[in-house]
Coordinates of C-alpha atoms in Angstrom, one line a residue:
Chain A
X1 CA -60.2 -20.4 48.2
X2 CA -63.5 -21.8 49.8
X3 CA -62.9 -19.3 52.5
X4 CA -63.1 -16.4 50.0
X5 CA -65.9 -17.8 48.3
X6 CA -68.0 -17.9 51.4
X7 CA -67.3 -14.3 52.4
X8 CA -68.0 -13.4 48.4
X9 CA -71.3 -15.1 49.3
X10 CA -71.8 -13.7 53.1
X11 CA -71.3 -10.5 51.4
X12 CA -74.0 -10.6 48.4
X13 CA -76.0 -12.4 51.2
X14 CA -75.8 -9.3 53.2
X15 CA -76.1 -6.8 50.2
X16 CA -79.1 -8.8 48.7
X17 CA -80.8 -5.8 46.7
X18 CA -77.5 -4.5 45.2
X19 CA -76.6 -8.3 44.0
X20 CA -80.1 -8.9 42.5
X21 CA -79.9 -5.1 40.6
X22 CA -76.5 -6.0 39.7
X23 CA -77.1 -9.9 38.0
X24 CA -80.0 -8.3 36.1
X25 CA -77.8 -5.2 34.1
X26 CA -75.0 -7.8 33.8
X27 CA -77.4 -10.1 32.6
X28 CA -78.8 -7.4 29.8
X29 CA -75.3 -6.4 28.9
X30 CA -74.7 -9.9 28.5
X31 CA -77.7 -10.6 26.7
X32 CA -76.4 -7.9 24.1
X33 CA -73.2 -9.2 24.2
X34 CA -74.5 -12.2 22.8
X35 CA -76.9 -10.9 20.5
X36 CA -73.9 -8.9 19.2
X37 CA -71.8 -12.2 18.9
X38 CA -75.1 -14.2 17.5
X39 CA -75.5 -11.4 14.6
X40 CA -71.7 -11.3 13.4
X41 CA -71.5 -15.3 13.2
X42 CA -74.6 -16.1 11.8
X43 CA -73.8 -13.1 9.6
X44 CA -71.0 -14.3 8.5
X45 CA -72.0 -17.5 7.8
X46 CA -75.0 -16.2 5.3
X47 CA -72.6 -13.8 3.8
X48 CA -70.2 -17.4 3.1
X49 CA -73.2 -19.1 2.0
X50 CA -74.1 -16.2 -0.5
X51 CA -70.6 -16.3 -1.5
X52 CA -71.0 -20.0 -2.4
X53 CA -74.0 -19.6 -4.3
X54 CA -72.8 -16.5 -5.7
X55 CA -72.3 -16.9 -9.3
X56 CA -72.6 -15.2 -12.6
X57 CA -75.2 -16.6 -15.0
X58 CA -74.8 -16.8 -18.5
X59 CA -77.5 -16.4 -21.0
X60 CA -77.0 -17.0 -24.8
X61 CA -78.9 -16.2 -28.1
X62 CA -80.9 -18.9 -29.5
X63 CA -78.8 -18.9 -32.7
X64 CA -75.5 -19.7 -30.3
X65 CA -75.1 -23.4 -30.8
X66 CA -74.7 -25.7 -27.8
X67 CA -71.1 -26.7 -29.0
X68 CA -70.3 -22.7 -29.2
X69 CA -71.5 -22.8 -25.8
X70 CA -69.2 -26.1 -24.9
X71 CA -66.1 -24.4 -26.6
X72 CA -67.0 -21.2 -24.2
X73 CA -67.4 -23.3 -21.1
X74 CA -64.0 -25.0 -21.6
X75 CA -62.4 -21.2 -22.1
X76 CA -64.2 -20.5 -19.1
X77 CA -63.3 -23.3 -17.0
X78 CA -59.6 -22.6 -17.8
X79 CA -60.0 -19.2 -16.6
X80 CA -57.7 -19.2 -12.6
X81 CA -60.0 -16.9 -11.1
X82 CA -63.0 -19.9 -12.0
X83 CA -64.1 -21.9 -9.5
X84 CA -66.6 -24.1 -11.4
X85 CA -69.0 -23.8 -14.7
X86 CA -72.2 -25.6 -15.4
X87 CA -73.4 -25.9 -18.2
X88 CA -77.8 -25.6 -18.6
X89 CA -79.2 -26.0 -21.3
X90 CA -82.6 -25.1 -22.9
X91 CA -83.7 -28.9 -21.7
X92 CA -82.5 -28.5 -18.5
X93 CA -83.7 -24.9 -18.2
X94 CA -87.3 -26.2 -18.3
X95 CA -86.9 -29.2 -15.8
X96 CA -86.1 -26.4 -13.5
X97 CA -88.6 -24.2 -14.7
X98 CA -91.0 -27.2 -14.2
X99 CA -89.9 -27.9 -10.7
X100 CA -90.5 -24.1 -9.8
X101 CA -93.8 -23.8 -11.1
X102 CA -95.5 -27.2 -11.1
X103 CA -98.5 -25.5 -9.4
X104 CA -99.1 -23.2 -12.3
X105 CA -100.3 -25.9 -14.8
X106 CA -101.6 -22.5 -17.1
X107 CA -98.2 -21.4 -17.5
X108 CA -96.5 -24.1 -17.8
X109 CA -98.8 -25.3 -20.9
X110 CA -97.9 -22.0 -22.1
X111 CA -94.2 -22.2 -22.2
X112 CA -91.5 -24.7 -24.3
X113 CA -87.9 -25.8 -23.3
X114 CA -87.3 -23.3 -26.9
X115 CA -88.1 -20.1 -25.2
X116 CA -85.8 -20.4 -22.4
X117 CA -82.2 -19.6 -23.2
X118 CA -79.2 -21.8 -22.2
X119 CA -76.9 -20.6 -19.7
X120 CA -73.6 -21.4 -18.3
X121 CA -73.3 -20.8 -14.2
X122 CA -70.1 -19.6 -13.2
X123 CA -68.6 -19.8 -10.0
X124 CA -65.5 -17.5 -8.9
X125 CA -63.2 -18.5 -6.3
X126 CA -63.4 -15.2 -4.9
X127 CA -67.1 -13.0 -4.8
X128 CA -65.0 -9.7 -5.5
X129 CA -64.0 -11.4 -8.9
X130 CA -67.7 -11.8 -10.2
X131 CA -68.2 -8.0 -11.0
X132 CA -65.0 -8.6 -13.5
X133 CA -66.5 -11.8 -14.9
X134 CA -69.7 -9.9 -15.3
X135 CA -68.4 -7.7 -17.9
X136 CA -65.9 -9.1 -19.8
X137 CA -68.6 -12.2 -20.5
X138 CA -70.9 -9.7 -21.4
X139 CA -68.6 -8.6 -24.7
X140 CA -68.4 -12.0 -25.4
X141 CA -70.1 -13.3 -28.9
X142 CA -73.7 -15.1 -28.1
X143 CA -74.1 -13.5 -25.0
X144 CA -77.6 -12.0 -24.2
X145 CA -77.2 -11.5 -20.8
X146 CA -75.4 -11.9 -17.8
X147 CA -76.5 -11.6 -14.0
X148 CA -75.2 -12.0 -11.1
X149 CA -75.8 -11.3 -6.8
X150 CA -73.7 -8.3 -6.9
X151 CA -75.9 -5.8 -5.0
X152 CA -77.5 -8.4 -2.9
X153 CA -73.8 -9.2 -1.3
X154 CA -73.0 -5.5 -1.3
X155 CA -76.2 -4.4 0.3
X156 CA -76.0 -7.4 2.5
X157 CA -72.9 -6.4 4.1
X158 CA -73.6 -2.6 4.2
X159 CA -76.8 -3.5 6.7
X160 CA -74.7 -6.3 8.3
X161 CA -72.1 -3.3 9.3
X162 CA -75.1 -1.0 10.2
X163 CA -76.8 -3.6 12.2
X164 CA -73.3 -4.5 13.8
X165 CA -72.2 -0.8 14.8
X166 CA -75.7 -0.6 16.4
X167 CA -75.6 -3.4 18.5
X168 CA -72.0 -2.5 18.9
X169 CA -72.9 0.8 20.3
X170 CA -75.8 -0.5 22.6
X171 CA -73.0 -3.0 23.6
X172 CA -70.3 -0.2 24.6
X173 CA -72.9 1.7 26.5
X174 CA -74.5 -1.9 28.7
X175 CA -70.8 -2.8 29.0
X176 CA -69.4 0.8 30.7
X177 CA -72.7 0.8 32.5
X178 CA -71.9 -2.6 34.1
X179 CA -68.3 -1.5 34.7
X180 CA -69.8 1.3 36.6
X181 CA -72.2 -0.5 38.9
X182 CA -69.7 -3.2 39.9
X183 CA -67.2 0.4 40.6
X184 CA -70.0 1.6 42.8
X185 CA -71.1 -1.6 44.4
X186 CA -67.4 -2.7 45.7
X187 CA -66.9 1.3 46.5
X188 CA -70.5 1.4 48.3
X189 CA -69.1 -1.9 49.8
X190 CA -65.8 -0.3 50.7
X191 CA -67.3 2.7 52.5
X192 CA -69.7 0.4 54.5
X193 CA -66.9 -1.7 56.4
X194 CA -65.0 1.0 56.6
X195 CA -64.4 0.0 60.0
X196 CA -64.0 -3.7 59.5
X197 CA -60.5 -2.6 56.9
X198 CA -59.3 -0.5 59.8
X199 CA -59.8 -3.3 62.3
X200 CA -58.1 -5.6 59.9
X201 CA -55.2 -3.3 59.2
X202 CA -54.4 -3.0 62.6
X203 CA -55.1 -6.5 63.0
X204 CA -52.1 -7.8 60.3
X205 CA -54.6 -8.9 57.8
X206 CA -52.4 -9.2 54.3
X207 CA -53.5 -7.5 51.7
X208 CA -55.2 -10.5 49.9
X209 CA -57.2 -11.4 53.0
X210 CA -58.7 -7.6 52.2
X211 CA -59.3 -7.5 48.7
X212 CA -59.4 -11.1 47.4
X213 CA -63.6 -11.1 48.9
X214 CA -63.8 -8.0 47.2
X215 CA -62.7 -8.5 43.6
X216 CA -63.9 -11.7 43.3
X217 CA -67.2 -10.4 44.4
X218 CA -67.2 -8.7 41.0
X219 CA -66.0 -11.7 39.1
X220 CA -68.6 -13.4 40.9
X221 CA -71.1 -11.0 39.5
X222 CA -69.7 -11.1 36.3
X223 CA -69.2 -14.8 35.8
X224 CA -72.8 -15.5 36.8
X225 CA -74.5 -12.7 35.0
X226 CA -72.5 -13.7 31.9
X227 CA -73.4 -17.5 32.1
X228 CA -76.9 -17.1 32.6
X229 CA -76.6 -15.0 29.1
X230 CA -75.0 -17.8 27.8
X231 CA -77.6 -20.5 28.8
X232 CA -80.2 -18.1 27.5
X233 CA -78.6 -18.1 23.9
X234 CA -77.9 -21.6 24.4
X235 CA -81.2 -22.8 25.4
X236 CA -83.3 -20.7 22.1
X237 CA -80.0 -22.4 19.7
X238 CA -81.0 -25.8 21.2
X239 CA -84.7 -25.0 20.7
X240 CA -84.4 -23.8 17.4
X241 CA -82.0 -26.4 16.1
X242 CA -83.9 -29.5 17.7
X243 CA -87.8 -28.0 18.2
X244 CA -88.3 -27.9 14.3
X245 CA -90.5 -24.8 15.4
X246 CA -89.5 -22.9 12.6
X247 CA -89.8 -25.0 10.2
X248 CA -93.2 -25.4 10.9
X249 CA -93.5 -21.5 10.3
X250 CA -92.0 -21.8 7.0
X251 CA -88.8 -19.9 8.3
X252 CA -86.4 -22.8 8.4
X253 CA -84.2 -20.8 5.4
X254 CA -84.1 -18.0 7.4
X255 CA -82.0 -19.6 10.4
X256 CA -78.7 -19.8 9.5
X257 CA -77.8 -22.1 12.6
X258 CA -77.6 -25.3 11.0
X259 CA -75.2 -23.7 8.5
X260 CA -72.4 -23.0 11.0
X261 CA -69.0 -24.1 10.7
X262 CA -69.5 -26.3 13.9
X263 CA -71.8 -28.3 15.7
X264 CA -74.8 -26.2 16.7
X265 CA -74.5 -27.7 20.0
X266 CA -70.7 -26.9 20.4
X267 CA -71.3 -23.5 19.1
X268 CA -73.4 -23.3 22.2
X269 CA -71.0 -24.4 24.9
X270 CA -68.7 -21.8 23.0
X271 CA -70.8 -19.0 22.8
X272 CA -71.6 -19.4 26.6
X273 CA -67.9 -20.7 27.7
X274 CA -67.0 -17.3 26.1
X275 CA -69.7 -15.0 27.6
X276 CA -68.4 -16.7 31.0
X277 CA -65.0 -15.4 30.5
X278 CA -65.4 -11.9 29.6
X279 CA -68.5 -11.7 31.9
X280 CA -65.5 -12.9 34.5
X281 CA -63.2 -10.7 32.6
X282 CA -65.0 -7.3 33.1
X283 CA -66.2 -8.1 36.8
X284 CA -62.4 -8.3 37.5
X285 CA -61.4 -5.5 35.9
X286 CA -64.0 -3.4 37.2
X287 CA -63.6 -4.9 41.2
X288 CA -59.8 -4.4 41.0
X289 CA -59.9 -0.6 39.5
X290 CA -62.7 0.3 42.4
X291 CA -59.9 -1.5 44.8
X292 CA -57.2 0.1 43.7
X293 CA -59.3 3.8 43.7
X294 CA -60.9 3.6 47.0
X295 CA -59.5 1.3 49.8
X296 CA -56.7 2.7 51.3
X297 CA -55.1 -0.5 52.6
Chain B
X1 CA -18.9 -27.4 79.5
X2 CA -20.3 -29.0 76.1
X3 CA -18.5 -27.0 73.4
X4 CA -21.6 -25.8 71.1
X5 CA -20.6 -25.8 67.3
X6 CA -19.9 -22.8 65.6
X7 CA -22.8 -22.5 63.7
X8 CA -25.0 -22.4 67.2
X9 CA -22.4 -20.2 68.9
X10 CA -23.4 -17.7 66.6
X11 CA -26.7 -18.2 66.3
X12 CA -26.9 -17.6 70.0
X13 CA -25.2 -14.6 70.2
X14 CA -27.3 -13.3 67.7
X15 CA -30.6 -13.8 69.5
X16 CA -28.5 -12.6 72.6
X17 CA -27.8 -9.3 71.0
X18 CA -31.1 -8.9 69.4
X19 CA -32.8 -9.6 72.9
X20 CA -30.2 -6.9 74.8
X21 CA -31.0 -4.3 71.6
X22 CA -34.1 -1.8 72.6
X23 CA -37.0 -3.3 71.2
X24 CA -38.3 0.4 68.8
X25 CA -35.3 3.2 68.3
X26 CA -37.0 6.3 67.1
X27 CA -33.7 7.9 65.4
X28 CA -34.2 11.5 64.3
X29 CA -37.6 10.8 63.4
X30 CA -39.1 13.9 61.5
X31 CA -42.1 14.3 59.8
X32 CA -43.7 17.0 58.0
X33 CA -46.9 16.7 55.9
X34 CA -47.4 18.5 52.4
X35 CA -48.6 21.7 53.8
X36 CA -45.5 22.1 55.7
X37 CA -46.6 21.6 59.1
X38 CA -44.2 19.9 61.0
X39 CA -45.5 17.3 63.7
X40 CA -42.3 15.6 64.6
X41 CA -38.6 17.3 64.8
X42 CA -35.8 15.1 65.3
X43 CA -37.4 12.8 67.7
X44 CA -34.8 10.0 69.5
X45 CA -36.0 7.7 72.0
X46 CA -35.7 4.1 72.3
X47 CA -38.3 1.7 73.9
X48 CA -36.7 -1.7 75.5
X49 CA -38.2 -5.3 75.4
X50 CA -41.0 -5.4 78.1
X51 CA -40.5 -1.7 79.0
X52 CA -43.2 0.6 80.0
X53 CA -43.3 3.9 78.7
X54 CA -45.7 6.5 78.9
X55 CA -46.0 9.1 76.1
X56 CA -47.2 12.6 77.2
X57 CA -48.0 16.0 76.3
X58 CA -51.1 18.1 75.0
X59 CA -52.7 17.6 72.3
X60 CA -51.4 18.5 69.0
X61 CA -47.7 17.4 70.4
X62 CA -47.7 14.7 68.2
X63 CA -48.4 12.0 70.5
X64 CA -50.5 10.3 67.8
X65 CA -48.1 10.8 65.2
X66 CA -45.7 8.4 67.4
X67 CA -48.0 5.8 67.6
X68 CA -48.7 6.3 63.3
X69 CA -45.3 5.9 62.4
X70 CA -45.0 3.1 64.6
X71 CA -47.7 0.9 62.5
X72 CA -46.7 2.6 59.6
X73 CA -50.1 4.5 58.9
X74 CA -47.3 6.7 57.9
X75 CA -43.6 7.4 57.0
X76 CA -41.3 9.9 58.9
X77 CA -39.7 12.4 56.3
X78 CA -36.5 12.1 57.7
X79 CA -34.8 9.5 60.5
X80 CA -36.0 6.2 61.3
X81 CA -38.2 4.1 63.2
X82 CA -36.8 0.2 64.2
X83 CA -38.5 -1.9 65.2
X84 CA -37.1 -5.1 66.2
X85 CA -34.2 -4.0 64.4
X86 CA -35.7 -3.6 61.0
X87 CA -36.5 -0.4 59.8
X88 CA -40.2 -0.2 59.6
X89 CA -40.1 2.6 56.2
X90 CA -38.5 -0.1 54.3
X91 CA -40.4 -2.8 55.3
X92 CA -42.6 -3.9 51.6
X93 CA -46.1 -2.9 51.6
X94 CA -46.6 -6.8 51.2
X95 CA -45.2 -7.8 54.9
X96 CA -46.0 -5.3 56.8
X97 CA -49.0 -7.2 58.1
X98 CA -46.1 -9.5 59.8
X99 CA -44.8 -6.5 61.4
X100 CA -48.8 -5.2 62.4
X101 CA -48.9 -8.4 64.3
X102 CA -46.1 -8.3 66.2
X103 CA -47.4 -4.5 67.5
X104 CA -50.8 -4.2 69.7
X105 CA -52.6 -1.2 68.7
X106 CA -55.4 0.4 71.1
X107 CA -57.1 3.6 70.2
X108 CA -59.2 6.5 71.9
X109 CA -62.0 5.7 69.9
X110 CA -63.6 1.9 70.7
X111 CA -63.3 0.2 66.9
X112 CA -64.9 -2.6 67.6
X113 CA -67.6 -3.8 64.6
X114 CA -71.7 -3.5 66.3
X115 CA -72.6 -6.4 63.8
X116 CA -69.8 -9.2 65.7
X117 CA -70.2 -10.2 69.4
X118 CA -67.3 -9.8 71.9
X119 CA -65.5 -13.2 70.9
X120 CA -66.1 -12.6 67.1
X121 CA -64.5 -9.0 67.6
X122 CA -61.4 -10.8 69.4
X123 CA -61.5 -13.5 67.0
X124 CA -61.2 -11.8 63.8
X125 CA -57.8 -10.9 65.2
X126 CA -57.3 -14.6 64.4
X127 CA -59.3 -15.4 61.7
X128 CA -56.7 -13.2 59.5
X129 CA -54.3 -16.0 60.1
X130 CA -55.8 -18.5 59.0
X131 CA -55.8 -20.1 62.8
X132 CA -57.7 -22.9 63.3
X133 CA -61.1 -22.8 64.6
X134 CA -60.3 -25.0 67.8
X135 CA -57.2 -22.6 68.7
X136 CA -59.3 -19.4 67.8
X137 CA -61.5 -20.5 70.6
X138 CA -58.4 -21.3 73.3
X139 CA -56.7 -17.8 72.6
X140 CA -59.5 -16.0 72.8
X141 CA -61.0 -17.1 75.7
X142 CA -57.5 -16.5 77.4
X143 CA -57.7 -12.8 76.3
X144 CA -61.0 -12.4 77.5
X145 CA -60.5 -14.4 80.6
X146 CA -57.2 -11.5 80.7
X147 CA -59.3 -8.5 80.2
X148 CA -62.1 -9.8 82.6
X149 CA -64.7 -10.1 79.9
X150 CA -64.6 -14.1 79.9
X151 CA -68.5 -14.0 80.4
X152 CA -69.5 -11.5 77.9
X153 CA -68.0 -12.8 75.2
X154 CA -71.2 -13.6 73.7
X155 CA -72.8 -9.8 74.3
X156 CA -72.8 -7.6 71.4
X157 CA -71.5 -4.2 71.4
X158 CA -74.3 -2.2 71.9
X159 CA -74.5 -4.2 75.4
X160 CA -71.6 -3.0 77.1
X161 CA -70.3 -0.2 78.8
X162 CA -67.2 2.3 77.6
X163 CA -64.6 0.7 79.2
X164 CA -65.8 -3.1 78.4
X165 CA -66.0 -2.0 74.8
X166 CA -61.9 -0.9 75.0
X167 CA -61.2 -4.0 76.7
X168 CA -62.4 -5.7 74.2
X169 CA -60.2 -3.9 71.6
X170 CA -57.3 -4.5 74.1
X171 CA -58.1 -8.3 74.0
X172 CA -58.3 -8.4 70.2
X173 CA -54.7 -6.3 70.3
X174 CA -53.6 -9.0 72.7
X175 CA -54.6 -12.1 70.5
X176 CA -51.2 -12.5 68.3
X177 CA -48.8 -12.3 71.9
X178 CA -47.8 -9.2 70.8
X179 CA -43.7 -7.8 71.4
X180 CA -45.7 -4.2 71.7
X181 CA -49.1 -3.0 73.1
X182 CA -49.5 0.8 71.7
X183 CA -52.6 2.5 73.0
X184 CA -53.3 6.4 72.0
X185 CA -54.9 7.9 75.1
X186 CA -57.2 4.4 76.0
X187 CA -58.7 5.8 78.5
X188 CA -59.7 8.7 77.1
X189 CA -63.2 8.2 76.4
X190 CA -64.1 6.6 80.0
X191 CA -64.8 6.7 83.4
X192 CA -62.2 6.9 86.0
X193 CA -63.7 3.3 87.6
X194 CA -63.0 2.1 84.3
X195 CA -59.6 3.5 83.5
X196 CA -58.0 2.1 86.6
X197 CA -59.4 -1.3 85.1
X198 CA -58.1 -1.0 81.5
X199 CA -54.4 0.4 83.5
X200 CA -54.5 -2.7 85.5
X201 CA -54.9 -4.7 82.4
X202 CA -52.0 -3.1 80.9
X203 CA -49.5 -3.7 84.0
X204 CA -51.0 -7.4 83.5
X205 CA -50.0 -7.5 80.0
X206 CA -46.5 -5.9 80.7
X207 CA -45.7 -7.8 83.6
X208 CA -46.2 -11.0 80.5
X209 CA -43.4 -9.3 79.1
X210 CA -45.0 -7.4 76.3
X211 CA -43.4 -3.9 76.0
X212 CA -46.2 -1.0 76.3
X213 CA -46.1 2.4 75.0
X214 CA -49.2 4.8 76.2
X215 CA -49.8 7.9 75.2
X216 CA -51.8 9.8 77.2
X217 CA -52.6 12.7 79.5
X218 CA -54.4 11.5 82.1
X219 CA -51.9 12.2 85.0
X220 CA -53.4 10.4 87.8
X221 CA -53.1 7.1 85.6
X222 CA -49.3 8.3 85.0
X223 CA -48.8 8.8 88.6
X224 CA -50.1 6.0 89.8
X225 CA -47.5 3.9 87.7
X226 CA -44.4 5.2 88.2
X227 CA -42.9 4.3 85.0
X228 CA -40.9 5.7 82.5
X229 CA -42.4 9.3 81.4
X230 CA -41.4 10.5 77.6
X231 CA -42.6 14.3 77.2
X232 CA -43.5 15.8 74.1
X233 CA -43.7 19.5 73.4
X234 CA -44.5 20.5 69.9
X235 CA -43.2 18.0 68.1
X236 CA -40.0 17.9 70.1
X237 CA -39.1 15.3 72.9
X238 CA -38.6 18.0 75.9
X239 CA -38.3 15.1 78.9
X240 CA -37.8 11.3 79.2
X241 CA -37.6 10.4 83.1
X242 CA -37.3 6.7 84.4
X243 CA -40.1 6.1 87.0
X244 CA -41.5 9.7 86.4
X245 CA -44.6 11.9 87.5
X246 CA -46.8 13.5 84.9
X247 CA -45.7 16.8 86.1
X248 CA -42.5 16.2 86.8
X249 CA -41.9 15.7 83.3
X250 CA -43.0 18.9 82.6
X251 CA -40.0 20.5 84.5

């Protein structure tokens, strides 16, 4: 193994501007690569967060009596496709409304706990379910209103999915393109010692002692190109998490990282740990298929 | 006498009859490529341990075409070629380098690499092996010291002559002991001064025991020798004479 190693490294020693070119497209595919994995998890975690906070709101007529509103919430909360069912009322409607506009003393002097309607916040176990909830609620007896995050989920996804094929496109294109300049780089590398595989040949060289160097040249540019991707990714998640950068920009809400179903920091070591191995992944693939098309051994 | 158990009884017999079999049987050897032509027809000859035969005729005769088939470069469309008693067709594409090892090969054209030395050239004979470094060194310099180039071994290839450069291929053919030294016209490219040289290291190499098949047609080198003369005539073996003359063989 060391042995192939150091004539991996004689050989990208030799064939210094083709190794540089060669990290630095890997390097973008798998920059994209991770931008691509990056969007659909932190995607996904907002969409399971606006899932979670998803619910359908309630709001009743003045003349609907809180213990109406109790006997609906305990129909409700029977109901299988509820999650949960909170109960505001006109008080607690105006601590809230309090909190949210404490720096508008005008308004707030202008408005009573008796113009703000009670509500009940429903929670579904399932988002799909709200839209249902929605309208049979809003037949209900009392009922003003209802709302709920309907078209913020549903446009949520649909540029999630565009901004996903995008990427996913970009990604298709970096990732052939990369496939293609390790082909060319072990074929240009083939053609080159063209003489060294005849000697060899003739010499009893086994077939491994011929291509090993050469395939794992590509995993080597692969596997490197691919981890340096990851430490990039890993490096701004770290900063991001730790720097408290953006939460002295005010966009704190906005980064979804902290949210994540693991560690930050083990998202990290994942995220790059799985770069690694399809950065590996593709340099072997593409080394072995310029092998097996252009050295006749 | 000790009476040997059976088990070594046989075993001895066996290398007996393997060392009293010829060393390559070329048996009805034909070969044909895809456009038809037809290099080799029904070809029979056999080439015993530490034998030296020469392989003549002009070019096209399929002189080279031997020497392929013999290192499996390629297959014969019909017949076979043994070497050693295996048959070398059906040896697996993974072991045929065991085989490659056991057969010399020289060529016309010098293929020695410009960016390796003399010893580095021989050495990557070697290196393929995995042989250790210390016994890398010991080999080769007995090669070289064999081929005469014992103090050039650090001169690069663009520093020696014609004939140096094919002894150094010869020396690199020379590194795994081989059973046979095949060389396709070796002294083709070079001087006569030079060619005597490179025969001389061949009788060396022979008289060591190592078989040699040359295929050539330089008749004074075939002359001079006096060895066994195979003829080939489009494709066809036309002569084989023991201790032959280039022309005679052409009777």
């Amino acid at each position: 193994m060391p042995k192939v190693l150091n004539k991996v490294l004689q050989n990208a020693n030799k064939e210094k501007l083709f190794t540089a070119s060669n990290l630095v497209v890997m390097t973008l595919t798998f920059l994209v690569f991770g931008l691509f994995v990056l969007i659909e998890v932190l995607s996904q975690t907002a969409l399971s967060k606006l899932e979670k906070e998803a619910a359908v709101t309630i709001f009743f007529k003045d003349d609907f009596g809180e213990s109406q509103i109790l006997s609906l919430k305990s129909q409700v909360e029977s109901d299988k496709r509820v999650y949960s069912v909170k109960y505001v009322s006109k008080e607690d409607a105006f601590t809230i409304f309090k909190e949210l506009n404490k720096d508008e003393p005008l308004l707030l002097e202008s408005v009573t706990a008796s113009v703000l309607p009670a509500s009940l916040e429903v929670k579904a176990k399932n988002v799909s379910m709200l839209s249902s909830l929605s309208d049979e609620y809003t037949k209900v007896e009392g009922v003003e209103g209802v709302k709920f995050f309907k078209d913020i989920i549903e446009r949520f996804n649909f540029w999630r999915g565009v901004l996903s094929i995008g990427v996913g496109v970009i990604l298709a294109i970096l990732l052939f393109v990369s496939f293609s300049i390790v082909v060319s780089t072990v074929r240009t590398a083939i053609s080159l010692r063209g003489m060294e595989y005849e000697i060899l040949k003739l010499v009893g060289a086994t077939d491994d002692f011929v291509k090993k160097p050469l395939i794992y040249q590509g995993v080597m540019y692969g596997g490197v190109s691919a981890f340096i991707a990851g430490l990039v990714y890993s490096t701004l998640i770290l900063v991001v998490l730790f720097s408290g950068l953006l939460g002295s920009l005010g966009i704190s809400e906005l980064v979804l990282i902290s949210s994540l179903a693991i560690p930050a920091w083990l998202f990290a070591i994942v995220l790059t740990l799985v770069l690694s191995l399809c950065g590996i992944f593709l340099g072997y693939i593409s080394s072995t298929s310029a092998v097996k098309k252009y050295l006749n051994y | 006498m000790k009476k040997l158990p059976k088990e070594n009884t046989q075993e001895i017999a066996r290398v007996k009859d393997r060392d009293n079999s010829p060393l390559v049987i070329f048996q009805n050897v034909t070969k044909c490529y895809d456009n038809g032509f037809k290099c080799l027809e029904d070809v029979s000859f056999t080439i015993n341990r530490g034998e030296f035969v020469f392989l003549v005729g002009r070019s096209g005769a399929g002189k080279s075409s031997i020497v392929k088939l013999l290192i499996r470069e390629q297959t014969p469309s019909s017949g076979s070629v043994v070497f050693d008693g295996v048959d070398i067709a059906a040896i697996p594409h993974k072991e045929i380098h065991t085989m490659r090892r056991r057969i010399g090969v020289v060529f016309q054209d010098f293929k020695v690499l410009a960016s390796k030395n003399v010893f580095d050239n021989v050495a990557i004979a070697l290196e393929v092996t995995d042989t250790p470094k210390s016994q890398i060194k010991e080999v080769v310099d007995n090669v070289l010291t064999l081929v005469g180039l014992l103090d050039k071994s650090q001169r690069f290839p663009a520093e020696l002559s014609g004939g140096e450069l094919q002894r150094v291929v010869i020396a690199r053919a020379l590194a795994h002991e081989p059973d046979l030294l095949v060389a396709d016209e070796p002294t083709g490219n070079i001087d006569p001064v030079s060619s005597a040289q490179i025969i001389e290291v061949f009788e060396k190499v022979n008289k060591m025991g190592a078989a040699v098949l040359m295929a050539t047609h330089d008749d004074r080198v075939v002359d001079k020798l006096k060895k066994r003369v195979v003829r080939l005539e489009g494709g066809k073996v036309v002569s084989d004479v023991q201790e032959g003359k280039y022309a005679q063989s052409t009777k």
